[in-house]
Structures are given as C-alpha cells and as structure tokens.
Short mmCIF file of C-alpha atoms in Angstrom, two decimals:
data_model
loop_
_atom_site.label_atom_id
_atom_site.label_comp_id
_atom_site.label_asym_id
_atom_site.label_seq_id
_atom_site.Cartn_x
_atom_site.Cartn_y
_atom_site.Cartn_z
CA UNK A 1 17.69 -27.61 -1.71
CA UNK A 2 20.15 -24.50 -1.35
CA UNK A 3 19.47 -21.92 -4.01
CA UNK A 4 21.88 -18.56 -4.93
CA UNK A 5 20.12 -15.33 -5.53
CA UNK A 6 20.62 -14.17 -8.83
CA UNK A 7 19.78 -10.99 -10.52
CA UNK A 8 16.44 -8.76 -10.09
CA UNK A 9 13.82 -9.44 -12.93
CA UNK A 10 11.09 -7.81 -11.41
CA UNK A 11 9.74 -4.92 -9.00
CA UNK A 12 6.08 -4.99 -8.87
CA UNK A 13 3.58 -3.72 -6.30
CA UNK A 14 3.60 -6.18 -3.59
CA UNK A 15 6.44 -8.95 -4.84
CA UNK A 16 10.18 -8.26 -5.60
CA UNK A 17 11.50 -11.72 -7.96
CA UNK A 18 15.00 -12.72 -8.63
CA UNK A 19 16.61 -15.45 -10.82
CA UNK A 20 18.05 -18.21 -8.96
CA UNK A 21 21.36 -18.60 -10.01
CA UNK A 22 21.77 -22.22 -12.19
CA UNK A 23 17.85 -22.50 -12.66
CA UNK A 24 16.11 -21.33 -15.48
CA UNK A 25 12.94 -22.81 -14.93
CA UNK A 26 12.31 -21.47 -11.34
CA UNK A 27 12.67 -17.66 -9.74
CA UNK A 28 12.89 -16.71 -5.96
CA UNK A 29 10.27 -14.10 -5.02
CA UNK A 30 10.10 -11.98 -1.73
CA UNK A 31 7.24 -10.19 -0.54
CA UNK A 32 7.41 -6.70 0.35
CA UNK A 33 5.81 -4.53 3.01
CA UNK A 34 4.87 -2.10 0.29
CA UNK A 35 0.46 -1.77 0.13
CA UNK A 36 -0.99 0.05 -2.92
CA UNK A 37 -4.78 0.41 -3.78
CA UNK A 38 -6.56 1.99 -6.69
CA UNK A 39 -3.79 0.92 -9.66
CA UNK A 40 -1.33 1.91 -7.14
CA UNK A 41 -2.80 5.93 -6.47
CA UNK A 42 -3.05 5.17 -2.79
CA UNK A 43 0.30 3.58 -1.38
CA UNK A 44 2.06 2.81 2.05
CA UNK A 45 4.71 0.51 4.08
CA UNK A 46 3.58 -1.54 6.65
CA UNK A 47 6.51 -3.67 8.53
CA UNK A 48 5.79 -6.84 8.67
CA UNK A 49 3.14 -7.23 6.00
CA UNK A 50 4.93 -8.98 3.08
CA UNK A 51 6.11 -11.61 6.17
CA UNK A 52 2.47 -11.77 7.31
CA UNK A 53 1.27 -12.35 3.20
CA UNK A 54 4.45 -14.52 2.40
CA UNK A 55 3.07 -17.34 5.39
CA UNK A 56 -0.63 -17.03 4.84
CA UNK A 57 0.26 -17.56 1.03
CA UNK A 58 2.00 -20.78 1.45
CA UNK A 59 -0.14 -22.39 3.78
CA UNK A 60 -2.67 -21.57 1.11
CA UNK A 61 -1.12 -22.68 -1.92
CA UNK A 62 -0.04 -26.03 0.18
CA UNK A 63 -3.42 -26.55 0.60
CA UNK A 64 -4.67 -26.13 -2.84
CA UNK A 65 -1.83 -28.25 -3.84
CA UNK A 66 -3.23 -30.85 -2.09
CA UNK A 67 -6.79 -30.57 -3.43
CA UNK A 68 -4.46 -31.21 -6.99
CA UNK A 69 -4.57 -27.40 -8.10
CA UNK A 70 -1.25 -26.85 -10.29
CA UNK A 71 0.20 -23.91 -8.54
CA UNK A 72 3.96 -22.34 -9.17
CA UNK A 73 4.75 -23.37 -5.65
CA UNK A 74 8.26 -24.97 -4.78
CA UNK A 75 9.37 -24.54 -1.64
CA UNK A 76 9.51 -21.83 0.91
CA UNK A 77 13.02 -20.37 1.55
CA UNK A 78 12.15 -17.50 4.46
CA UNK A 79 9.57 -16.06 6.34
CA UNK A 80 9.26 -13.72 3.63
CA UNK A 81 10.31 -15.76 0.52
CA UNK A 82 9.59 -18.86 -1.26
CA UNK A 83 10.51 -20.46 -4.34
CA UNK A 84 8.79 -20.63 -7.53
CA UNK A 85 8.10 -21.81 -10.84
CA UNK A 86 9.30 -19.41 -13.54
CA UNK A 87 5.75 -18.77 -15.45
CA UNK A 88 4.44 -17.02 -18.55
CA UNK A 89 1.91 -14.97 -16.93
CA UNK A 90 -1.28 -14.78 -18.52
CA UNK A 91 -2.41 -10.70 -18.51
CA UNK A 92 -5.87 -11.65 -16.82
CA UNK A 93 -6.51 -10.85 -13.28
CA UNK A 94 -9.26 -13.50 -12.12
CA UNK A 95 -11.95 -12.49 -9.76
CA UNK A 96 -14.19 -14.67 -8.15
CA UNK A 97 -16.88 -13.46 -6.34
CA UNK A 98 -19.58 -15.75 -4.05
CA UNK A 99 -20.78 -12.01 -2.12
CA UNK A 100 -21.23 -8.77 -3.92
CA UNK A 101 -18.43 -6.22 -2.90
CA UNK A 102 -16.36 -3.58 -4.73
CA UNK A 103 -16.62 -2.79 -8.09
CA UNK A 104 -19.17 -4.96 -9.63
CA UNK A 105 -21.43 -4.08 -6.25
CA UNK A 106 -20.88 -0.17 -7.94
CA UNK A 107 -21.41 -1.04 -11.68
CA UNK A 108 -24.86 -2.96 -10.40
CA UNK A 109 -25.91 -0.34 -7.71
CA UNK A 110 -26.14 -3.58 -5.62
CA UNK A 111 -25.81 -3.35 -2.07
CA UNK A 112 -22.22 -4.91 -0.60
CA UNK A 113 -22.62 -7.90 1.00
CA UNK A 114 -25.42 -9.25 -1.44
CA UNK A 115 -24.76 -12.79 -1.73
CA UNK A 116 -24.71 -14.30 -5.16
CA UNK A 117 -26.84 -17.40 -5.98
CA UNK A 118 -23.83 -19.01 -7.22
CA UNK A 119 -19.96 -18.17 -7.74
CA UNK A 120 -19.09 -15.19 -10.39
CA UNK A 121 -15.89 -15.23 -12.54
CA UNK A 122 -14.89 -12.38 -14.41
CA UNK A 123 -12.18 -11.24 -16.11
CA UNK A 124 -10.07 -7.93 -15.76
CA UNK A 125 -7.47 -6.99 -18.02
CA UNK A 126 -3.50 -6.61 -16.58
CA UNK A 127 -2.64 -3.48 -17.92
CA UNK A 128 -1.98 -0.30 -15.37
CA UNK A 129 -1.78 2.03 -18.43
CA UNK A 130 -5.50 1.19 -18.95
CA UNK A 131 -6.58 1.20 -15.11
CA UNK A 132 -7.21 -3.04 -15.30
CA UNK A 133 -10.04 -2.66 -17.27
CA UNK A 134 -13.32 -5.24 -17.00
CA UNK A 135 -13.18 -7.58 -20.24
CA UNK A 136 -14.67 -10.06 -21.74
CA UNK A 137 -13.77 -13.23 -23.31
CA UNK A 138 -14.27 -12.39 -26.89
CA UNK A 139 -12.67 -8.72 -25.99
CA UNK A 140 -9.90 -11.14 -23.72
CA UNK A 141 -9.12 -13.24 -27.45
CA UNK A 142 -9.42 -9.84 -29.09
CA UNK A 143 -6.46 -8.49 -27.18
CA UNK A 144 -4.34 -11.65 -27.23
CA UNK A 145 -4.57 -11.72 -23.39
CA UNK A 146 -5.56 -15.58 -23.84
CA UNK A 147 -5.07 -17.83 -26.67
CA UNK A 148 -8.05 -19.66 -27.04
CA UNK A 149 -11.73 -20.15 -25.66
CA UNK A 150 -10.49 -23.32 -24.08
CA UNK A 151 -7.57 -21.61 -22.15
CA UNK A 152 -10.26 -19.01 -20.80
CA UNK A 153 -12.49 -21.87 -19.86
CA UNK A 154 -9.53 -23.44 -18.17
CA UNK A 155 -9.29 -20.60 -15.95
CA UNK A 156 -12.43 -20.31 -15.39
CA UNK A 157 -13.00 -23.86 -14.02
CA UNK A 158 -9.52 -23.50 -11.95
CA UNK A 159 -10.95 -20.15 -10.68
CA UNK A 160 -14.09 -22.16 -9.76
CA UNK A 161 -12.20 -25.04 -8.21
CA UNK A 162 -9.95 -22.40 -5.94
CA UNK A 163 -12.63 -21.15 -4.84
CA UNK A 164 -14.31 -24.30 -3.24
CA UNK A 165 -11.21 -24.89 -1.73
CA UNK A 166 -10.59 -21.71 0.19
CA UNK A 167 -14.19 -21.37 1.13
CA UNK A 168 -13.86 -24.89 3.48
CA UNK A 169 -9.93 -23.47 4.05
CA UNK A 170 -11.49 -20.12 5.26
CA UNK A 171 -14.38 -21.55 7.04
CA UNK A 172 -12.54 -23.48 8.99
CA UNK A 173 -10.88 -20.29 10.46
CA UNK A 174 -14.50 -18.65 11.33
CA UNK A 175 -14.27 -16.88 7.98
CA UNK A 176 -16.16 -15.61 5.28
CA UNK A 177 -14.85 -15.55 1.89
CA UNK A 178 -16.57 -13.01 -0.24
CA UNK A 179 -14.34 -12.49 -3.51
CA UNK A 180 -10.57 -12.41 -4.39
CA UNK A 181 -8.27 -12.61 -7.04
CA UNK A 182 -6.28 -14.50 -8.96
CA UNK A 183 -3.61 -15.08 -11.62
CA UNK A 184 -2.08 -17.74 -13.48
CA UNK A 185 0.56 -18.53 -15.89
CA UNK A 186 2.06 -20.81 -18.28
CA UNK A 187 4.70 -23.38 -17.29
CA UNK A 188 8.19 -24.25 -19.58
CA UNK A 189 6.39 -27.51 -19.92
CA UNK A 190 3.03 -25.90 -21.46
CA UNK A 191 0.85 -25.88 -18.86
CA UNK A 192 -1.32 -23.61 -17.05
CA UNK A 193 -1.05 -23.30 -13.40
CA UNK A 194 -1.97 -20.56 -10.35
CA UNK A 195 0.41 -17.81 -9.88
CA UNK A 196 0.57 -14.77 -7.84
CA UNK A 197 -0.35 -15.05 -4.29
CA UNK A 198 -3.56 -15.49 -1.83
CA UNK A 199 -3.50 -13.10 1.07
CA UNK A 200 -5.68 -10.29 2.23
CA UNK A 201 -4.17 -8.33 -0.38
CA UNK A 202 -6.03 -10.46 -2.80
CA UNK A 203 -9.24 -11.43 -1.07
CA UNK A 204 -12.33 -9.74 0.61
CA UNK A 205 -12.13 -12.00 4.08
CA UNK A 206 -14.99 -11.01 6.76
CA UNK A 207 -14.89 -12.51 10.07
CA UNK A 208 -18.24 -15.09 9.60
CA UNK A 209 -19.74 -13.90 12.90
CA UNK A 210 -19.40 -9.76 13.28
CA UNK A 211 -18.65 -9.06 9.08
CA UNK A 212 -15.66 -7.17 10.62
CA UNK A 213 -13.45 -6.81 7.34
CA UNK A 214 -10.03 -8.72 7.73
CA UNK A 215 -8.23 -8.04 4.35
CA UNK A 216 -6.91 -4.77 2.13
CA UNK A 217 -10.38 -3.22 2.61
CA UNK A 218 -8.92 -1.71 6.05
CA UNK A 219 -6.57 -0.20 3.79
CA UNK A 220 -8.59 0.97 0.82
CA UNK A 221 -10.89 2.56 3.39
CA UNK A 222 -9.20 3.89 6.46
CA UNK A 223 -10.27 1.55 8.73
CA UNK A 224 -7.33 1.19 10.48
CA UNK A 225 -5.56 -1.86 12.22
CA UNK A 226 -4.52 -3.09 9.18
CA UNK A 227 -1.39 -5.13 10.42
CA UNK A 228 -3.54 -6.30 13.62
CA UNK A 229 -6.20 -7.39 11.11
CA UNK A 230 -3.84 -9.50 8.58
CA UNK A 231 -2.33 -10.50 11.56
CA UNK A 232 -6.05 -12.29 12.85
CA UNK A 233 -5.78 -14.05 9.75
CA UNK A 234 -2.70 -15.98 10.11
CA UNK A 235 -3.33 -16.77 13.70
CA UNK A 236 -6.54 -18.57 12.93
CA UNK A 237 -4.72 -20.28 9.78
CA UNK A 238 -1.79 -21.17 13.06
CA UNK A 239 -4.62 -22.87 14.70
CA UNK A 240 -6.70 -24.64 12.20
CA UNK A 241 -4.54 -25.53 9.68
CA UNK A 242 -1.11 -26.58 11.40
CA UNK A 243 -0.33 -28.85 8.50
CA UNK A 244 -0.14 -26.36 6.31
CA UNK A 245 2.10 -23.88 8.37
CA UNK B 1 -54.15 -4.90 -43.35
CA UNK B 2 -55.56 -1.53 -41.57
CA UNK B 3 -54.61 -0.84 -38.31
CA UNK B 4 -56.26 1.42 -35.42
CA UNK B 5 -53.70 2.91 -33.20
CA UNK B 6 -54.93 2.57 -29.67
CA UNK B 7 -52.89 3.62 -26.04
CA UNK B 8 -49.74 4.60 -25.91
CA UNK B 9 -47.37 1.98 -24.74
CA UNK B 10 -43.96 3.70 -24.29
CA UNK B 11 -42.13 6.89 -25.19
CA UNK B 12 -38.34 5.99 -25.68
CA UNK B 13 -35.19 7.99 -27.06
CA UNK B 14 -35.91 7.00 -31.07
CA UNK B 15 -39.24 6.08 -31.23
CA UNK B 16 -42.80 6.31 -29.58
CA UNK B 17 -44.82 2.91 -29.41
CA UNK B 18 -48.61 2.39 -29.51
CA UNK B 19 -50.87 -0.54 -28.58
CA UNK B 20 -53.03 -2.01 -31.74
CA UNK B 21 -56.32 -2.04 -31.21
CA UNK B 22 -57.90 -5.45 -31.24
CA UNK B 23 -54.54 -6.78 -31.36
CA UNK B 24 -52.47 -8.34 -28.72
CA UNK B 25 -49.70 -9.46 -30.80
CA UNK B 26 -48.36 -6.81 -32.41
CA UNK B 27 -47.73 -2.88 -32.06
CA UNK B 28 -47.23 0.56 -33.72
CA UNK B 29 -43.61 2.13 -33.31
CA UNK B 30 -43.57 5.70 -35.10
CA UNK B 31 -40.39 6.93 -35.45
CA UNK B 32 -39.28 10.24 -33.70
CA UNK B 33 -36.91 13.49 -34.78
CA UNK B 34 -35.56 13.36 -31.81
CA UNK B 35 -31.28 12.49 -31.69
CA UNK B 36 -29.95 11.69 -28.46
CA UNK B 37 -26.22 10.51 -27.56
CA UNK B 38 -24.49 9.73 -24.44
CA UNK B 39 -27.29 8.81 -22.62
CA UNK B 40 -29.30 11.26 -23.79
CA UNK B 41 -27.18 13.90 -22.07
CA UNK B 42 -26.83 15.43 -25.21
CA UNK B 43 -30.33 16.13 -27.19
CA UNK B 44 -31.86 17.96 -30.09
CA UNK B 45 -34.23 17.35 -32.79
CA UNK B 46 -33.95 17.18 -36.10
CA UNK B 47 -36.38 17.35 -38.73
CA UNK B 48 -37.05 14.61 -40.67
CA UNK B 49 -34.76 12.11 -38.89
CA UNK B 50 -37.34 9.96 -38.33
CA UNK B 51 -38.50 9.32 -41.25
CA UNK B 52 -34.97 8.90 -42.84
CA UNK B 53 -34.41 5.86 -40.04
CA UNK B 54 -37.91 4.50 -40.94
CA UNK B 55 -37.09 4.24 -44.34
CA UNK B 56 -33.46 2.77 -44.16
CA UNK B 57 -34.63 0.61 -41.08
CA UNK B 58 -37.75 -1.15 -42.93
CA UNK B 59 -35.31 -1.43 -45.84
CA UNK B 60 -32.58 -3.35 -43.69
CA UNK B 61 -35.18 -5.69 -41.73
CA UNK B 62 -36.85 -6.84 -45.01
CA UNK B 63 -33.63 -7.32 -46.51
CA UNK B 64 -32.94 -9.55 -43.03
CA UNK B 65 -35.92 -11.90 -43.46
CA UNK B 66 -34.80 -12.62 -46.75
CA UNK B 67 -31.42 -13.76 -44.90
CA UNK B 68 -33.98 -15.67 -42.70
CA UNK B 69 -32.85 -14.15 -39.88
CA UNK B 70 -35.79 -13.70 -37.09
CA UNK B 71 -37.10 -10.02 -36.62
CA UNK B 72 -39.81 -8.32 -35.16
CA UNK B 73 -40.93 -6.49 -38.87
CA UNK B 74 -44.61 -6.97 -39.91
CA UNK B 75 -45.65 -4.21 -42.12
CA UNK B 76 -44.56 -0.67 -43.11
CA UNK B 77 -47.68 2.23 -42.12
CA UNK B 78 -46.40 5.13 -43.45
CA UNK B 79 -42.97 6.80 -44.38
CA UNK B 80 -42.57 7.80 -40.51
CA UNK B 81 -44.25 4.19 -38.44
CA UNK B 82 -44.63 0.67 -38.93
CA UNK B 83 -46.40 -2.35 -36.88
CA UNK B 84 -44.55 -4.38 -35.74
CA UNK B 85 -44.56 -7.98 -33.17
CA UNK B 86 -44.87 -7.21 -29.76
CA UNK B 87 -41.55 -8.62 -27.93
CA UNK B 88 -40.84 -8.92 -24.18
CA UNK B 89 -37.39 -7.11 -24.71
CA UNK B 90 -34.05 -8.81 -23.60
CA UNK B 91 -32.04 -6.10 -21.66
CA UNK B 92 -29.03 -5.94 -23.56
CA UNK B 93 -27.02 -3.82 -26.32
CA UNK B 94 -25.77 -6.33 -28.21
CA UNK B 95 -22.93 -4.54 -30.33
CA UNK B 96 -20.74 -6.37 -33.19
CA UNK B 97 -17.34 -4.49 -34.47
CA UNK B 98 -15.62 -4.75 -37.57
CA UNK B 99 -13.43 -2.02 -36.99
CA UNK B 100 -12.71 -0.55 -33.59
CA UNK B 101 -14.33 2.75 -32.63
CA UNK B 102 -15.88 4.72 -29.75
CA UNK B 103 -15.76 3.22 -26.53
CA UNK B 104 -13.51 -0.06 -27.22
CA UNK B 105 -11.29 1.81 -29.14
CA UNK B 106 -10.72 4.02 -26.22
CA UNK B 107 -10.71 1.46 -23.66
CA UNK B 108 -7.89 -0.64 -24.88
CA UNK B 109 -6.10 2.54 -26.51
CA UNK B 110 -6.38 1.05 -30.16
CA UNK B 111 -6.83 3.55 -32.59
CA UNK B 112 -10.08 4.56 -34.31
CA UNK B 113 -10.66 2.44 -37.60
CA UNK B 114 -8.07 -0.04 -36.84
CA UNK B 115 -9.23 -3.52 -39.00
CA UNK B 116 -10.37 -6.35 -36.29
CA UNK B 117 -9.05 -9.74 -37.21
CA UNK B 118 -12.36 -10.93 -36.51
CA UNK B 119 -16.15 -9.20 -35.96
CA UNK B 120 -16.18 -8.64 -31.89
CA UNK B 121 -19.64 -9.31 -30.13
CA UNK B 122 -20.60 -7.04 -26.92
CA UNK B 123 -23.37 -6.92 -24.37
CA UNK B 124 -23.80 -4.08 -22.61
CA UNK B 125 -26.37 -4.05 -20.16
CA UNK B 126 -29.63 -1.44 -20.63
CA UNK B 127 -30.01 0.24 -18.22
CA UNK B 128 -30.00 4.01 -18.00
CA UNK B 129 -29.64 4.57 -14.35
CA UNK B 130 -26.72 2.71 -14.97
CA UNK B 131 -25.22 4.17 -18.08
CA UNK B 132 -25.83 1.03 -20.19
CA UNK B 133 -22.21 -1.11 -18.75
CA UNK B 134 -20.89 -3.49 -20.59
CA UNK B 135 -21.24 -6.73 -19.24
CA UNK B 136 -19.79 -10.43 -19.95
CA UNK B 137 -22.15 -13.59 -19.94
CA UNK B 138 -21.20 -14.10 -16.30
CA UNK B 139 -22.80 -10.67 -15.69
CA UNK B 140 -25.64 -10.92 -17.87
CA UNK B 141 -27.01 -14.31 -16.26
CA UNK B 142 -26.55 -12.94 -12.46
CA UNK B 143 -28.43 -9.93 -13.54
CA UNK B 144 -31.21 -11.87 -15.30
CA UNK B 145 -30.82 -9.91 -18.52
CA UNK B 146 -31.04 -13.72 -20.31
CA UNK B 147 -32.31 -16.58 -18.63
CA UNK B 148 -29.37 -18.86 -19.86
CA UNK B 149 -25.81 -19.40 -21.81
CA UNK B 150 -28.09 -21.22 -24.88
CA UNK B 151 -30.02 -17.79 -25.02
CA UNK B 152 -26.98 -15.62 -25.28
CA UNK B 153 -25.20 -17.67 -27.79
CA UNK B 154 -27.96 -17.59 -29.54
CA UNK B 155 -28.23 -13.74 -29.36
CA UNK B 156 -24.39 -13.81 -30.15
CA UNK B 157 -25.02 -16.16 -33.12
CA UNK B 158 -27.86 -14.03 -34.95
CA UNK B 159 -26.01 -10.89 -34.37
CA UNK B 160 -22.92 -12.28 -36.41
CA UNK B 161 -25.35 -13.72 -39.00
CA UNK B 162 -26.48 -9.70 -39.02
CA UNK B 163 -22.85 -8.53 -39.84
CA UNK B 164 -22.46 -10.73 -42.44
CA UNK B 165 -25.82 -9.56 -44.11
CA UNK B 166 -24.93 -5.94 -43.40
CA UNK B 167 -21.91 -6.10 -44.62
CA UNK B 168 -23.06 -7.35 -47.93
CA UNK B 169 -25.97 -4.83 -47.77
CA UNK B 170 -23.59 -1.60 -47.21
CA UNK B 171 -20.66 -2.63 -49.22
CA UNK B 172 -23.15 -2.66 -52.30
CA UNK B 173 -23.59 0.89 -50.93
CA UNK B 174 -19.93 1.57 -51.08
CA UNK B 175 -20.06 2.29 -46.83
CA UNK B 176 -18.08 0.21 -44.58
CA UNK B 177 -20.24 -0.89 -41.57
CA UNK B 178 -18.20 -0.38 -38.92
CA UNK B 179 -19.98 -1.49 -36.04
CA UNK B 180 -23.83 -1.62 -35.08
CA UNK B 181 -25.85 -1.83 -32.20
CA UNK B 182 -29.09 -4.50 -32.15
CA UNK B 183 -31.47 -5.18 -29.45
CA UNK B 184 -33.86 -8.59 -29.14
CA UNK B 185 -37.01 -9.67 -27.72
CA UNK B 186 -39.02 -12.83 -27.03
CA UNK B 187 -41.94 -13.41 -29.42
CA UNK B 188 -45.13 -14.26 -27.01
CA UNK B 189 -44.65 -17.86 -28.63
CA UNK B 190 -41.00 -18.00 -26.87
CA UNK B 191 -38.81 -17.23 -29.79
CA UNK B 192 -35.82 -15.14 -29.95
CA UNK B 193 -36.02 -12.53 -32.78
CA UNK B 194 -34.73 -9.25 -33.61
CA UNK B 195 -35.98 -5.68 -32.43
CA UNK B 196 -35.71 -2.20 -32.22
CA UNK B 197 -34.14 -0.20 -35.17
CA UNK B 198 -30.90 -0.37 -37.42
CA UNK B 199 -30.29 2.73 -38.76
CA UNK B 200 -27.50 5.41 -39.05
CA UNK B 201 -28.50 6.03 -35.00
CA UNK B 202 -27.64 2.43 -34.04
CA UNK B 203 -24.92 2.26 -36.84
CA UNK B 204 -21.18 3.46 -37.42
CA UNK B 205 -21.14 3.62 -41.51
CA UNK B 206 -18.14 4.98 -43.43
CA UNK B 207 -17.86 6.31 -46.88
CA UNK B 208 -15.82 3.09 -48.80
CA UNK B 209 -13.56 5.54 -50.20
CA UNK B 210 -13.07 8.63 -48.07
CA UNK B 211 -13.94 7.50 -44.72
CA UNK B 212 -16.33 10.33 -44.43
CA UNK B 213 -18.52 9.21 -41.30
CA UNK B 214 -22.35 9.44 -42.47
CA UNK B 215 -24.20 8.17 -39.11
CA UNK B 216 -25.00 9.53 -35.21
CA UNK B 217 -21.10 9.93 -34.60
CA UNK B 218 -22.00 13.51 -36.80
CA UNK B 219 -24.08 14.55 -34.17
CA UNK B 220 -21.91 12.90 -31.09
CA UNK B 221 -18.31 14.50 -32.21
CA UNK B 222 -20.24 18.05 -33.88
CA UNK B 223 -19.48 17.10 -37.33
CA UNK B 224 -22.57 19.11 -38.83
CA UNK B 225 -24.76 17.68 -42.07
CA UNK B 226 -26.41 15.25 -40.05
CA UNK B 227 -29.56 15.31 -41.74
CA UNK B 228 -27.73 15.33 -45.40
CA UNK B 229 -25.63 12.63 -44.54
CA UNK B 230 -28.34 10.00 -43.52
CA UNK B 231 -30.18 11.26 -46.66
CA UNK B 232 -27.34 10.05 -48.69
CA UNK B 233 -27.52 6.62 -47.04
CA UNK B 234 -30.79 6.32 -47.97
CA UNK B 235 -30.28 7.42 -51.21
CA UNK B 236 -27.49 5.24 -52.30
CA UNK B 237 -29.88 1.86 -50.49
CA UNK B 238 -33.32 3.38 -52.35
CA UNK B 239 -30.17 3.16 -56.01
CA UNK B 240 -28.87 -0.26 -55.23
CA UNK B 241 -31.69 -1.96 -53.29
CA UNK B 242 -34.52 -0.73 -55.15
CA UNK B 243 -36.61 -4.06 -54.55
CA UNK B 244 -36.71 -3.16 -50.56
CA UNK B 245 -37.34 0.09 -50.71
#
C-alpha cells in the first residue's frame, strides 16, 4: 500500500506521528534519534538510534502478532517508520518486571538483579507534570486513567502474555529479559490493543551469560557504547529471528 | 476481669504494649502523650493526648463491634490503657478517602477537600526504614505483607465497611471524616480483625460547618490548639454517643 504523509499530530520523546493523508483510522510514526531519561531531565541524539529501535520494534511486534497479541502494527514503510493504527491511548505506562531493577529495586531497598518468584505488573501514571507517578488500580479508576476494573485486568493479562512472549523471543538471542514497559490503546472499533514500541528504550535487556546491560541503562548511567550496545541487540534478533526481520 | 501487667512487649510511636500475665491471648496497650508526624521526624509531647485517643478510640471500636465488624477490643483498664487480643500484625497502612488530602492530594495535584466520587482504599507498606510507600496488591504479595489477593480484599472490604460506620458515627458529631488510617492483625485462631487505634492521630476530621481541621494535621501543618481540638471531639462523641462512652 502507498500512503501520503499528512500533517504532524505529535512530537513526543522518542516518536514523531503524522496523519496519513485519506486515512483516519491509521497514523505514520517515525522514530527519532532523540534519548531522554528521568521524565526527560537527562537528554541526547544518537544517529542511528530511532533506525536501530524502529527494526528491533517490528520484528517484535511481528512476533507478538503471531502469538495473537492485538498490537497497532500495520506495516513498515522505512527503516525508520512504520505504519500504525490510530489509537486512544490509555494514560498507563505498564511495567512488567520478572528481575528486580530500577525503581521498585529503590522503593524495596532490594538488591538489582533479585529475581522475582513470579512476573510483577504495575501501573505508573502518564503524566510528565506529575513525574509518572506509581498508581494503583483503585487510584488508576480514581483518575479516569482506565474505565473499569475489567479494562485494568485486561492489561494486566496482555502485560502478562507479552511478557512470555519476549522472554522465549529474547532467549533465543542469549538474552535476559528483566523488566520493560508498555502501553496500549483503544482501537476506532473498541478494542484494546499494544501501542508504543519494544526496544531498549523500553526494556532492561542483560546479555544471559556476562549481565552486561544492553538497553537505555547505558544511557541512564554513563556506561557508554550505547549505539554499539542497541546495536548487539538487533544483530542477534538478524540471526535468530530472520522471519521476523 | 483483673489483669497483671507483665513484660514489656513493644514501645511504638502512639502507644506502649505489655504482655498479660498468665495470658497468652491477649495484651495491655497504654496509650502515650507522645505526637509524632512524618515519620516521626517531627516529635513532641503533649499532655494528655493519650488519654483523649484512649477515650475516643475505645468509643469508636465498641461502636464497630456493634457494626459487627472484627476488632482486636476486649476491655477498657483505665482512662489512659486497655487489653486488648494479641494479633500477628499485617504490614500495611490501609488508608480509605472520602475527600482528597495530604499525600494523594499532592500526588495527583487535586486540591485539598475536593469530594471523591467514591471512598478510595490505599496500602501503604510499614515500614519505617522505608518511609511507609504506598504499594498496590502486586507489591504487597511480592513483599509478603499478605499472604494472598482473598486476604487483601478482605482487608479492603472491612476497611470500607469502617467508612461507612465512621461516617455515620462523625456526621452525628457534625465532623466530616475525611480520611483514616487502620491497621489489621491475625487473631492466633487465623482470623482477620482490626487493630491499632482510630483516633484524631490516625484520622483527618473536619468541622461539618466550618471546615476547621480538629485532628494530627494541627500538629503536622502548626495549626496550634491541638490538645483543645481533640478535646472537642471527644466531647461532642461523650454528647451524642453517650451509650459508648
């Protein structure tokens, strides 16, 4: 399918989205080099990333697709671009965690790299003004971020289902999936489906052998080779995953 | 029944507790001058506090067992302790709101003493080291601070049973209850039931009619009358609830 760029809806943090031009039910979005950490305190360019992010995310969402997750996914359009549905976003970023890192590893005075006897969800509230705060369901109906419990529960059992997906996706690649997040949204059509993206932007990824941290950690915490890291990533994705590439 | 105090057990924030002598079951909780906030950064004492919250607390947990809700409340000792049953305490703050206030209110940027649509249940998890975080269910269960989902409902269902007795209980009163703060234990026979205190310490109360604040945010915020403002709660319960008094 040929689609025409249309007007800019949208410049957020790591995505810039555009109408398509005839379509009202689908958007075109490109990913952008730009890197931000900490509600956007700490923020660079790195050339090449949104490329890197933009092919690691549709392999992924491919995938998932195929283990029957509704995701936004249409069609890729560039290296750096793909197609997608036009969602309502729900205001809810959705963590999973199966190894303690982060923030929650803070609030608990755990030590990182705990593992967790079985997956965590949790809920964080989209809302920069407010710093994304940590929220509840009953504080999530409370602010209208959610309709009802069952929509919450929904996400909660996607979350759960994305998340034994990319662990035998990530495995596969010699890597360790320790937490990431995610967002959804709701369709024209009513229904609730994955949004966003899944790229080391999103996810804690250490390689499964030396814990050597492959994701936005490198960035967070000076540790260097950023690119060269995100870059590991979508070589082993090349490799193991060529259907999906 | 007479008692003979024996060892003591514990020495918290509110209230000092004593084994029973000859009794297993149950234990002596006298009831301190002492006012902390904030995690007891900020301390003084105040001279007959304790007593006050004795009074108005055995008033409110008789009133509660005639609601047939669950508590730990055996007898009243003096104006200043009473014996209670000995709980194996559940580590959470479990809060309700009727009105927003203190931390939520600041969280989501809602102003103080706007109206919930609905009475909002919180956990927060005890913990001093910690600084008491709020915590959802997810949280709670990897921590161990309830050993399932059927437990915390079931701490979420009392506590709204609470509200609606409170409410009743206050608005006689003429004082809004604007939120509270309840703790809960495990009975040594394995049921859930209702501990600690309610009191102007664990309570926000408002004046009906002039919104004049007559609980612990008086010490918190600096407000002055402390003492003579917890004495007029207990006043107006010993006027309108003469038969728990």
């Amino acid at each position: 399918m040929s689609w025409e760029k249309g007007e800019r809806i949208y410049d957020g943090k790591g995505k810039r989205v555009y109408a398509l031009k005839g379509h009202n039910d689908v958007l075109l979005q490109e990913f952008k080099n730009q890197l931000t950490a900490f509600n956007a305190v700490k923020v660079s360019e790195l050339d090449g990333k949104g490329e890197l992010n933009c092919l690691i995310t549709t392999a992924i969402f491919k995938f998932l697709g195929e283990k029957h997750i509704p995701t936004h996914f249409v069609e890729q359009t560039s290296t750096t671009s793909w197609v997608t549905k036009k969602l309502d976003m729900i205001p809810l970023e959705v963590v999973v965690r199966n190894i303690l890192a982060g923030s929650t590893a803070k609030k608990f005075a755990i030590e990182e790299g705990t593992p967790l006897e079985k997956p965590l969800v949790e809920f964080y509230y989209k809302k920069d003004e407010l710093n994304d705060p940590f929220i509840s369901d009953e504080q999530a109906l409370m602010m209208k971020a959610a309709q009802s419990q069952k929509d919450l529960d929904t996400l909660k059992s996607y979350a759960l289902a994305v998340n034994k997906a990319l662990i035998e996706f990530f495995h596969k690649c010699g890597i360790k999936l320790v937490d990431f997040k995610l967002e959804f949204g709701v369709s024209m059509d009513g229904q609730i489906m994955l949004g966003d993206e899944i790229s080391p932007d999103s996810c804690r990824l250490w390689d499964e052998i030396t814990n050597e941290k492959l994701d936005k950690d490198r960035f967070r915490r000076d540790l260097g080779q950023v690119k060269e890291k995100y870059q590991e990533v979508w070589t082993r994705i090349q490799k193991e995953w060529s259907s999906y590439v």
